[in-house]
Structure formats: structure tokens, C-alpha cells
CSV table of C-alpha atoms and ligand atoms in Angstrom, one decimal:
chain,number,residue,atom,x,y,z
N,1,UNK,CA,-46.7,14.9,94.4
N,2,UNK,CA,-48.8,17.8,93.5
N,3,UNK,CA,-52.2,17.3,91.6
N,4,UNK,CA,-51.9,17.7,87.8
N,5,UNK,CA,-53.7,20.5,86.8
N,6,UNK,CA,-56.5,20.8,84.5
N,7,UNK,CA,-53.9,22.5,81.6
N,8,UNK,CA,-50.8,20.0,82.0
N,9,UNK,CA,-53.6,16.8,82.3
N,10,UNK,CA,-54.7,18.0,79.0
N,11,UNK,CA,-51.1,18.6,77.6
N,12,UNK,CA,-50.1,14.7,78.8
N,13,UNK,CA,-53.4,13.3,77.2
N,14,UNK,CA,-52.5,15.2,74.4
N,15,UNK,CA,-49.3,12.9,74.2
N,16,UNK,CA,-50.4,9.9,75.6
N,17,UNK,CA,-53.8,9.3,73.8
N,18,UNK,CA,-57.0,7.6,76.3
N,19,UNK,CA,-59.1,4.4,75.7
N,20,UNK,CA,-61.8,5.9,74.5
N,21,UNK,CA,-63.8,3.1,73.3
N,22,UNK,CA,-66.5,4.9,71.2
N,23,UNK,CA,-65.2,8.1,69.3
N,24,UNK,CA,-68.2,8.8,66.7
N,25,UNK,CA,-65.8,11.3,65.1
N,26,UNK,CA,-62.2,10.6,64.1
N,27,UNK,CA,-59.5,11.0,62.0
N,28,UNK,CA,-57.2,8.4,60.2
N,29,UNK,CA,-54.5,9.3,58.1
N,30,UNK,CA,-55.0,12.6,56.2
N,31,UNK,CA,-52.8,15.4,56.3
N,32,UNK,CA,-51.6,16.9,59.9
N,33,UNK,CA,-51.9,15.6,63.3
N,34,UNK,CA,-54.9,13.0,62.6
N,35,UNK,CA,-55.6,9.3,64.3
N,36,UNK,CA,-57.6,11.2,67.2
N,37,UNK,CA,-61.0,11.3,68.1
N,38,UNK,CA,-63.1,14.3,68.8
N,39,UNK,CA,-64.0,14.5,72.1
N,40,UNK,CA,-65.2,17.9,74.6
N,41,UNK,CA,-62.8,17.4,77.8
N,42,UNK,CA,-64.3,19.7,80.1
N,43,UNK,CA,-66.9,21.4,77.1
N,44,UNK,CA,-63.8,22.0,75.4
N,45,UNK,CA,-63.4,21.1,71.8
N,46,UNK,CA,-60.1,18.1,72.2
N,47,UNK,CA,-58.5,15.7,69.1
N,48,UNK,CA,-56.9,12.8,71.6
N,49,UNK,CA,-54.8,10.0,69.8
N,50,UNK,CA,-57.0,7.1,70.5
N,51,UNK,CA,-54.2,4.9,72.4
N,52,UNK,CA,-55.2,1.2,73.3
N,53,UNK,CA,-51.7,1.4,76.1
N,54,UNK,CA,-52.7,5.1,77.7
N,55,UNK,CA,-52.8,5.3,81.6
N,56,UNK,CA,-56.3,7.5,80.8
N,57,UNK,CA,-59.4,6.0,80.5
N,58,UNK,CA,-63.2,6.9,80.3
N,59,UNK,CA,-65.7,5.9,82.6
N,60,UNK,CA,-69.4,7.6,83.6
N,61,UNK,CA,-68.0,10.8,81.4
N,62,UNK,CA,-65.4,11.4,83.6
N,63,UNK,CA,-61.4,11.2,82.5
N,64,UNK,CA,-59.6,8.8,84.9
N,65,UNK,CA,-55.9,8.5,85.2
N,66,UNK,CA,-54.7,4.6,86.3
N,67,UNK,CA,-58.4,4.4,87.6
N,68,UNK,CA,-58.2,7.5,89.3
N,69,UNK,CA,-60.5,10.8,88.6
N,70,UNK,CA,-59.1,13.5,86.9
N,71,UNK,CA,-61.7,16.0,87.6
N,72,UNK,CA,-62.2,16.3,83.7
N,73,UNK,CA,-65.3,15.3,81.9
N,74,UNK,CA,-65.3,13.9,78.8
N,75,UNK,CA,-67.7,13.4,76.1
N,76,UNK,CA,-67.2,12.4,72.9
N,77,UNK,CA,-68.6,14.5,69.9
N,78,UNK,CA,-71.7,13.4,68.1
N,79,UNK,CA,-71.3,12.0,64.8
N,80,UNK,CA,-72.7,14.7,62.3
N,81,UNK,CA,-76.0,14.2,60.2
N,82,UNK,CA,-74.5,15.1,57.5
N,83,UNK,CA,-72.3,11.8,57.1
N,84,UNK,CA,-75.5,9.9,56.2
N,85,UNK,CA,-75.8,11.7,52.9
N,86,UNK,CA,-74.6,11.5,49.6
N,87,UNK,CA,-73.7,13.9,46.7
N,88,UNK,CA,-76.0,13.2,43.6
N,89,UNK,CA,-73.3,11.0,41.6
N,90,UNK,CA,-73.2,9.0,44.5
N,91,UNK,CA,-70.2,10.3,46.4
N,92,UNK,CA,-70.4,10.0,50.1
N,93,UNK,CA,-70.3,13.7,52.2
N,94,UNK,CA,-68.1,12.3,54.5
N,95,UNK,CA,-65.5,11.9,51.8
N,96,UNK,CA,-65.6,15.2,50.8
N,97,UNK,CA,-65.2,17.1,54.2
N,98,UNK,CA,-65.1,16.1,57.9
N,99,UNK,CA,-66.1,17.4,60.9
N,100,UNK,CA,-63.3,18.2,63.0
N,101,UNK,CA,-63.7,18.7,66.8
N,102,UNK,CA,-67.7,19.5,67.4
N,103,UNK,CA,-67.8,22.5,65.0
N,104,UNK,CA,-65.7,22.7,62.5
N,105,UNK,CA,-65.8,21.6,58.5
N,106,UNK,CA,-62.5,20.3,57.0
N,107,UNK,CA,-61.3,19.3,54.0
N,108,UNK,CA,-58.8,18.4,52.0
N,109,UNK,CA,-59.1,19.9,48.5
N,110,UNK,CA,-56.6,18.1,46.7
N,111,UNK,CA,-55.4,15.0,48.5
N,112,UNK,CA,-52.1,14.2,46.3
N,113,UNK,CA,-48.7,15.7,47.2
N,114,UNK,CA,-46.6,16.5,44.4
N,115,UNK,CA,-43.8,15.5,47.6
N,116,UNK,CA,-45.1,12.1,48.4
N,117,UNK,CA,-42.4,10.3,46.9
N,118,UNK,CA,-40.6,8.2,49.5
N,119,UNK,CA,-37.4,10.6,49.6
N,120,UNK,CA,-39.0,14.0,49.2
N,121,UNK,CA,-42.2,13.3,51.9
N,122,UNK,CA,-42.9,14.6,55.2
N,123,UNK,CA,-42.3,12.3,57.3
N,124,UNK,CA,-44.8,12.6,59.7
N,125,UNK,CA,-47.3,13.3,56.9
N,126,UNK,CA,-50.2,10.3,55.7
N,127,UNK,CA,-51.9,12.5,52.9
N,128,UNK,CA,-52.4,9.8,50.5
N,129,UNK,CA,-53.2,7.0,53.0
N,130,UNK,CA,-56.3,8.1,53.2
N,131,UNK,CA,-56.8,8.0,49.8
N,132,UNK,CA,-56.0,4.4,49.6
N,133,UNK,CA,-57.8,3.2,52.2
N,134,UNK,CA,-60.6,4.6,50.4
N,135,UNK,CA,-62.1,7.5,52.8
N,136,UNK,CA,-61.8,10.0,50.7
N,137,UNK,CA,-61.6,11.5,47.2
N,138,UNK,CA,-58.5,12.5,45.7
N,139,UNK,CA,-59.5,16.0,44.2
N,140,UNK,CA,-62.9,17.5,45.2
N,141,UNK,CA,-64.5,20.0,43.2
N,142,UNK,CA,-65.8,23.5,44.7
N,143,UNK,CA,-69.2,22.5,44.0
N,144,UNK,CA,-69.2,19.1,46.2
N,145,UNK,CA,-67.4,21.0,49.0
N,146,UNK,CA,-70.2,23.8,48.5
N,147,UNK,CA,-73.0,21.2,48.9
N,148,UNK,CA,-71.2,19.7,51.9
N,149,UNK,CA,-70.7,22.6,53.3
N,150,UNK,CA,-74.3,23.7,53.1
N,151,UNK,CA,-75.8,20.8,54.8
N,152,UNK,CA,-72.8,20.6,57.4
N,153,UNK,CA,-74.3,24.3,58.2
N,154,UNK,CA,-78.2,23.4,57.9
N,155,UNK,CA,-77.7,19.5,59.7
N,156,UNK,CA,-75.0,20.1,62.2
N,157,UNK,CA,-74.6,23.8,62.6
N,158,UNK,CA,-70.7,23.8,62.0
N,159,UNK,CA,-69.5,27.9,62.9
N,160,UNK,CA,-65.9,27.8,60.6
N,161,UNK,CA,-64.5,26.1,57.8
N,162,UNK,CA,-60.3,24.7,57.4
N,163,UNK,CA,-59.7,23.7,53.4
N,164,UNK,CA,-56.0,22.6,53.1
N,165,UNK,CA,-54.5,21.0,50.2
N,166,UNK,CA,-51.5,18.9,49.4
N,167,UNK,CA,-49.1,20.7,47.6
N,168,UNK,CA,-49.3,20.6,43.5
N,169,UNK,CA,-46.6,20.8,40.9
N,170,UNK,CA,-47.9,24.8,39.6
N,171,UNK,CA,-46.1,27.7,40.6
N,172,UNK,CA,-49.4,28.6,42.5
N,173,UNK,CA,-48.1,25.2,45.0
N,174,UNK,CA,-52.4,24.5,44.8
N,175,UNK,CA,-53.3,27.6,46.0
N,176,UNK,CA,-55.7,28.6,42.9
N,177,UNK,CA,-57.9,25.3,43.4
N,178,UNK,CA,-58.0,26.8,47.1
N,179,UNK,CA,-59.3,30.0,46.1
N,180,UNK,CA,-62.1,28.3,43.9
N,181,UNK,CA,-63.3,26.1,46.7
N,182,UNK,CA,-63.3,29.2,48.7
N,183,UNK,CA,-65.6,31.2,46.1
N,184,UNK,CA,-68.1,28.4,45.9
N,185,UNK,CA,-68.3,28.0,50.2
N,186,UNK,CA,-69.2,31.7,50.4
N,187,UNK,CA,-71.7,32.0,47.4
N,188,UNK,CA,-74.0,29.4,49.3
N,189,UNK,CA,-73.0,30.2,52.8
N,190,UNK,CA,-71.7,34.6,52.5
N,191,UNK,CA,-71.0,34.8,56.4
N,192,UNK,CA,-68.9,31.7,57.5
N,193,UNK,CA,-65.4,32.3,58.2
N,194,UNK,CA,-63.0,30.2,56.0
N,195,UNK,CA,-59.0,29.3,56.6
N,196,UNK,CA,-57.0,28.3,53.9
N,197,UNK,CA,-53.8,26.5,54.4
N,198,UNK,CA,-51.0,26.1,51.8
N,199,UNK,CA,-47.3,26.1,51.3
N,200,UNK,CA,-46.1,30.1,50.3
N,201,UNK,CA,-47.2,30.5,46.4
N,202,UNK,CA,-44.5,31.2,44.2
N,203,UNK,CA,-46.9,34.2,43.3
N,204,UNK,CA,-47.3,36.5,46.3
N,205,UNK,CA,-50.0,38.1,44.5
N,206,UNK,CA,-51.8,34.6,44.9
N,207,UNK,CA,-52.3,35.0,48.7
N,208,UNK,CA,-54.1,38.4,48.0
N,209,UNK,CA,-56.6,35.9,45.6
N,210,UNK,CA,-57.8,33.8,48.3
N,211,UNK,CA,-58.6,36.8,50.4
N,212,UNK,CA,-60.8,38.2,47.7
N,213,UNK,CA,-62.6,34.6,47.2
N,214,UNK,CA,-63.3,35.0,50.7
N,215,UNK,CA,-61.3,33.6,53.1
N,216,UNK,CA,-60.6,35.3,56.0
N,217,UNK,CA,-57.2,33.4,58.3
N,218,UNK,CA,-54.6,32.1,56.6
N,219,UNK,CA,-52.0,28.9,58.0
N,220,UNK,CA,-49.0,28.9,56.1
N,221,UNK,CA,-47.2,25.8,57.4
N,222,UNK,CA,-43.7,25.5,58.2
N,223,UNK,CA,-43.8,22.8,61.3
N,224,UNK,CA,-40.5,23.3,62.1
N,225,UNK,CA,-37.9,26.6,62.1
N,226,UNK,CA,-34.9,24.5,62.5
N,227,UNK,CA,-33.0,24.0,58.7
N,228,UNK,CA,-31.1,20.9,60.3
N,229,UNK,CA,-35.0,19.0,61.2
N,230,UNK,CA,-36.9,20.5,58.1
N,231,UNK,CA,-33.8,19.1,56.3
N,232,UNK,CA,-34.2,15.5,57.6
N,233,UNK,CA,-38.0,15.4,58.4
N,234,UNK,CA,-39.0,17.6,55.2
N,235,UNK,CA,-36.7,16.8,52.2
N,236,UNK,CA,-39.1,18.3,49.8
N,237,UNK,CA,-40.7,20.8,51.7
N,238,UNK,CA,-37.9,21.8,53.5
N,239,UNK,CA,-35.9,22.8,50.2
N,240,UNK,CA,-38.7,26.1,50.1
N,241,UNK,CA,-36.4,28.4,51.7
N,242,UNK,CA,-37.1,30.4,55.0
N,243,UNK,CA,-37.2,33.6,53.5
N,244,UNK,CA,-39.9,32.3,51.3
N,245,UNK,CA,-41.9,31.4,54.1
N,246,UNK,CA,-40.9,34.9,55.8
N,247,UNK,CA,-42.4,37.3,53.3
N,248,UNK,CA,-45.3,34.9,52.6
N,249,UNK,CA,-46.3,35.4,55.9
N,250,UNK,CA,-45.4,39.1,55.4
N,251,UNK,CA,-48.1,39.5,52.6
N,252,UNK,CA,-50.2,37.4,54.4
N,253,UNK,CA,-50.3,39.8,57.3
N,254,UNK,CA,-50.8,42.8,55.4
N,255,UNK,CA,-53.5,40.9,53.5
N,256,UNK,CA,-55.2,39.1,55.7
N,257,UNK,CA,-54.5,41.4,59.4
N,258,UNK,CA,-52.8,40.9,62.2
N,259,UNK,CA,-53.2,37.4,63.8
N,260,UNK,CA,-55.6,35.9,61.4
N,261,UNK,CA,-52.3,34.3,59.7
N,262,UNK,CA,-50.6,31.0,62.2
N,263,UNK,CA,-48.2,28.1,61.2
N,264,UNK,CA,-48.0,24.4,62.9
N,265,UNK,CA,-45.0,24.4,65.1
N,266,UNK,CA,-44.4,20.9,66.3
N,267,UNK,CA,-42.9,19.7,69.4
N,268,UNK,CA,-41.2,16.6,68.8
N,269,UNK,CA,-38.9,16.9,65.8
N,270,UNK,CA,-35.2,17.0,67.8
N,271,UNK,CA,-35.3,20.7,67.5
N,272,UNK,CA,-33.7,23.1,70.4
N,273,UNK,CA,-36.7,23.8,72.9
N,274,UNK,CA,-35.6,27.5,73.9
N,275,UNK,CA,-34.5,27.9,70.1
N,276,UNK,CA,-38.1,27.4,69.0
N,277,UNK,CA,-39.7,29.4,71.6
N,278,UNK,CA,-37.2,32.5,70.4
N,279,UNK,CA,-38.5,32.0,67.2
N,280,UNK,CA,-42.0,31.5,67.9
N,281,UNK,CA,-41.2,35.4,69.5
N,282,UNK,CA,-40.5,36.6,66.2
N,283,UNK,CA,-43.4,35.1,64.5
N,284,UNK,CA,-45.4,36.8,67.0
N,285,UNK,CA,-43.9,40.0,66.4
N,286,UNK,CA,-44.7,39.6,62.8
N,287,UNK,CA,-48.4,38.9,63.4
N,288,UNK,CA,-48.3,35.4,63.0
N,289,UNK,CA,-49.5,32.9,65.6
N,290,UNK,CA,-47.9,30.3,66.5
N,291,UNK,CA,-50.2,27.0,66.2
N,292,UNK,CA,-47.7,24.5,68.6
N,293,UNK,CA,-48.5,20.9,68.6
N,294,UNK,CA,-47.2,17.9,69.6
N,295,UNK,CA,-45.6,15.0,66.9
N,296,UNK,CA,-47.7,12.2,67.2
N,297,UNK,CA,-46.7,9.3,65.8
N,298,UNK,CA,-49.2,8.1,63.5
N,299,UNK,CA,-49.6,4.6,61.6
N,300,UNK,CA,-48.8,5.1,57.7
N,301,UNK,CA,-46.1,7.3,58.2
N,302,UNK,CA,-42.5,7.2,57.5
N,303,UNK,CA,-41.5,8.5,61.0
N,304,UNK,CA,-43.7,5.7,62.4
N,305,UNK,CA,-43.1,2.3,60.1
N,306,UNK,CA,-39.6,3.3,59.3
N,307,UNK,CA,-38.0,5.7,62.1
N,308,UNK,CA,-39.8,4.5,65.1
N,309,UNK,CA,-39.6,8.2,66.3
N,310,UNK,CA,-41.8,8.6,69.8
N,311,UNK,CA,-43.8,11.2,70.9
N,312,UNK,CA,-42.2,14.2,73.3
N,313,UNK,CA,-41.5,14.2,76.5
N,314,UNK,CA,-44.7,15.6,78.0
N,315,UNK,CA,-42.5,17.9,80.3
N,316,UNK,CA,-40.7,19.2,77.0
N,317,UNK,CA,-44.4,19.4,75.3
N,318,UNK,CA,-45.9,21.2,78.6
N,319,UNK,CA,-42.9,23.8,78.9
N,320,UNK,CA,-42.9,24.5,76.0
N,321,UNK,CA,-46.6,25.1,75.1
N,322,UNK,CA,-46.5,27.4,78.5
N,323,UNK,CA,-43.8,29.6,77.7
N,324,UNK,CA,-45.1,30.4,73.9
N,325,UNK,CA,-48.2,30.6,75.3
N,326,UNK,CA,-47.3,33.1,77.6
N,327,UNK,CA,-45.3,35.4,74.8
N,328,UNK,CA,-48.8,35.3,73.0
N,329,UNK,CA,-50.8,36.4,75.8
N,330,UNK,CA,-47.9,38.9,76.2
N,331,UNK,CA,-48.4,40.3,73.0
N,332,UNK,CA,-52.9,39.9,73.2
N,333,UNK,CA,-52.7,37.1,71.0
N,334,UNK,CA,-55.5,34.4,70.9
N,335,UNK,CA,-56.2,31.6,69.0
N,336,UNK,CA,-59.8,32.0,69.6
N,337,UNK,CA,-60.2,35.3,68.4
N,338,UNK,CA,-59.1,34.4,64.8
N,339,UNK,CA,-61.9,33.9,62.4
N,340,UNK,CA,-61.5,30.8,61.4
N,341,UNK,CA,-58.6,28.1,61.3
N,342,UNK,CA,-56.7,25.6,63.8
N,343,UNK,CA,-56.0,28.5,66.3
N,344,UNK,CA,-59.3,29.4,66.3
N,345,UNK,CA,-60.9,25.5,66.6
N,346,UNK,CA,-57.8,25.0,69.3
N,347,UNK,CA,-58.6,21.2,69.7
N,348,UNK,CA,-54.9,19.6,68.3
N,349,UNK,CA,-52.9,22.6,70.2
N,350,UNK,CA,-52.9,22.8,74.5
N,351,UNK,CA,-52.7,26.4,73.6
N,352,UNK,CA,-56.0,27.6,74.2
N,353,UNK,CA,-56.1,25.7,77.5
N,354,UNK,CA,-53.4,28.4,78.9
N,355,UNK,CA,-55.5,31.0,77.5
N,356,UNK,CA,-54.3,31.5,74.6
R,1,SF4,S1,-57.0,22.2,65.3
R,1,SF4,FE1,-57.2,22.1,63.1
R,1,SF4,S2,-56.7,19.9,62.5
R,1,SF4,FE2,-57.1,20.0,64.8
R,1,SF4,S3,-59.3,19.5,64.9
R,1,SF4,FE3,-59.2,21.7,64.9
R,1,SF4,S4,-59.4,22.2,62.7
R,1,SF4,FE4,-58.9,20.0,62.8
């Protein structure tokens, strides 16, 4: 048997989680791939499921597979400084942003879903658990994100920013609350690069707004590009038509430039392999990166407590993630040359591991 190598190691932890027994920064619930802890696998920014059953293991900073060394270090990331403090009205920091992977500030804005009734939700999406479990706040206000965002910067040194929101009932689909949080990041901190990440506004005009307030990458989200899985995983979000998404992402290109614009793929869902990598090869053509991930099945979902649905095959994952990321290379694409964003953090994606 030939020796896993560095890239498709990463790309079957990725899947099958490690026994990490001390992650100071994770994520449960929230929106997107979550339930992972932060860790630097090799120096490299990493969000593992944290998987009590996975053949890989930590010991002395080194990854071991069944006992045996990988060849990878590991470390897990520092909690942040800036979880010990508090807003003046007594709200905790850590409930208004996270730190995600060792560098990067997250938040939800609005963590409600105008979708999160049982028959309309994502089904691999646990926006609202959070909420009830407490962790977090359901809308926060530009000026708590503002003041978290400062003292992520001056305690912790974060270098980008992600603000998503669920998706509200407006024509704007949340984007305008977006744009405000946006405004009140870069009045207190002008130079740190911002992603925003919505559904495509009704208004097109809106995505040129959250330029001007100052972000600067874009993820407009469509997880899947088959109509048959958006269909049965996405009931409500799957009803926005394709061609919605397709000129949202062609304003958002001409707005925001070439590759500073990606969507979540994910690897998992029942769709066609070599169908999603063709369409991944028009995205790319359009400008628009390709953020592939794996589904993880995470507690609090509807895929999880009610389908049972598993994670890929790692050889379907690993394929996969090396043929799109070989179109992107093809076309000088990078995640890490983005501003800001999940293409340019990299840790949820094996993409950046196969330079790209
Ligand atoms: S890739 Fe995105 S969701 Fe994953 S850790 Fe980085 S910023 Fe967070």
C-alpha cells in the first residue's frame, strides 16, 4: 500500500474527524460546516470534526493514524483573549463573533432563518441550535460586532473578517443588516478585509451596497448545483431559482472582481461527481470560486436525527477536491489570494492543501 500523502491524509481527516481531546476553539451548531475544532495540521489553519470513533489521534503534537505517525503535526489553536470579555450590557464577546481557525473573526449577524421551519430547512443546516443552546445572540447589532471586532484585532490579532446571516423574510433576503455590520467593522478598523455571505438579494443593486460599506469578497451560497438534491436537501432555499443565483454572481463579479466572489459546493449530497466538477468549470469561468467541502453530519440537524445520511466516501471527497482543484489552478485561481472569506481562511475546504 502506498503512504498517504500529506493532501489526501488531510482530505480523510477531514471526513473522519480525530480524538482531539483538548480543542480550545470550536464550533457547535451554527450555520455551515461546524462541530470542529480549530486546529494547525502542519502550521496550516484546519476545522476537523471532533470524532470520539476516528482511526486519528493526537499524541506529542504529532497526528497518528491507528497509532501510527502521520508525519503531520498538529496543534490546536489558542483560545482567543478576547472570549474573556464582555460588552457593557453584559453580553459575552464570544456570543457575538468567533474565532474561526487561528485568524479569523466570524459571525453570524442574524441567527434566525426565515427557512427553519421543519419542511422548508436545510437539512444539513443547525442555525438556530445555537441559539437555543444559548451560545449566542439571535440578532447582533453593528455596534457589538464593531467592539468585538476591535478587540479580536488589538487581543488576538485576527487578519480577515466572515459575517453571514440567516436569511430574512425582506426582499433584501438580510443583506441590508449585512451592509450595516459591515459599515460599523470598517469605521473602527478601515483596512481589514470583510466577506459577506448571503442568499442573491431580490435587489441586485443591493450587492453593489455591501461593496460600498466596505466589504471586499463576496460567498453567495448555493451548496449544491443539482435541482433534484437542492430540491430534497433545500426545500426552501432550493425554490430560489438557478438563474437567480447565476446573475447574482454576475453582479457580484463585476462588483466585487474577479475571484473575490466563491459558493460552498458540498461533497456528499447524492449529486453526480463528474457533473459537479463540470459545473464547478463554469463557475470558474464566471469568476467565481468554488469553495468544495465535505457534508459532515452534524448533531441538531435534520439530515443527522432524521435521515441518518453519512459522510462521503473519502475517495469520492479526495477526487473530487483534486480534479476542481486542478481546474482552478488551471485558470490561476486561489483561495488564498482572496481578501477575505472561506477561500481565503481555507480551513473547512482540502482545497488549499492542493494549492489552490
Ligand atoms: S473556512 Fe469559513 S467556516 Fe471554515 S473555519 Fe474558515 S472562515 Fe470558518
Amino acid at each position: 500500500m502506498t503512504a498517504p500523502t500529506p493532501s489526501s491524509t488531510r482530505v480523510d481527516v477531514a471526513i473522519q474527524g480525530i480524538r482531539l481531546l483538548d480543542a480550545p476553539v470550536s464550533r457547535r451548531s451554527g450555520a455551515g460546516p461546524s462541530d470542529d475544532g480549530h486546529v494547525l495540521l502542519d502550521g496550516v489553519g484546519a476545522a476537523i470534526p471532533l470524532n470520539p470513533r476516528s482511526p486519528y489521534s493526537v499524541r506529542g503534537g504529532k497526528l497518528l493514524l491507528d497509532g501510527a505517525d502521520t508525519g503531520l503535526g498538529v496543534e490546536a489553536v489558542r483560545r482567543p483573549r478576547f472570549y474573556d470579555r464582555s460588552t457593557a450590557d453584559g453580553v459575552p464577546y464570544e456570543k457575538i463573533a468567533r474565532l474561526h481557525s487561528s485568524n479569523v473573526l466570524a459571525t453570524t449577524v442574524v441567527q434566525t432563518c426565515v427557512r427553519y421551519d421543519e419542511d422548508q430547512r436545510c437539512r444539513f443546516c443547525a442555525i438556530e441550535e445555537s441559539l437555543r443552546a444559548g451560545a449566542t445572540v439571535a440578532v447582533k447589532s453593528p455596534a457589538q460586532i464593531a467592539e468585538v471586532a476591535l478587540a479580536a484585532y488589538e487581543l488576538d490579532g485576527i487578519t480577515q473578517m466572515v459575517m453571514t446571516t440567516g436569511t430574512s423574510n425582506g426582499r433584501d433576503r438580510g443583506a441590508t443588516h449585512l451592509a450595516r455590520c459591515v459599515r460599523a467593522v470598517r469605521e473602527v478598523l478601515p483596512d481589514l478585509p470583510v466577506q459577506v455571505q448571503c442568499e442573491p438579494p431580490g435587489d441586485l443593486a443591493t450587492i453593489q451596497e455591501l461593496y460600498d460599506a466596505g466589504a471586499r469578497s463576496i460567498g453567495i451560497h448555493v451548496e449544491s448545483l443539482d435541482d433534484d438534491v437542492r430540491a430534497r436537501w433545500m426545500p426552501g432555499k432550493g425554490s430560489v431559482p438557478m438563474s437567480e443565483y447565476r446573475a447574482a454572481w454576475a453582479e457580484a463579479v463585476r462588483v466585487f472582481g474577479w475571484n473575490e466572489v466563491s459558493t460552498y459546493l458540498l461533497v456528499g449530497l447524492g449529486e453526480d461527481p463528474d457533473e459537479l466538477v463540470a459545473g464547478v468549470e463554469e463557475l470558474i469561468a464566471m469568476g467565481v470560486y468554488p469553495f468544495v467541502v465535505p457534508f459532515r453530519p452534524l448533531a441538531g440537524t435534520l439530515a443527522t436525527d432524521v435521515d441518518h445520511v453519512p459522510a462521503p466516501d473519502p475517495r469520492v471527497l479526495g477526487s473530487v477536491t483534486t480534479r476542481v482543484a486542478a481546474a482552478l489552478r488551471a485558470a490561476g485561481m486561489t483561495g488564498a489570494s482572496q481578501s477575505a472569506g472561506c477561500a481565503a481562511c481555507g480551513a473547512c475546504s482540502a482545497l488549499s492543501c492542493e494549492g489552490a
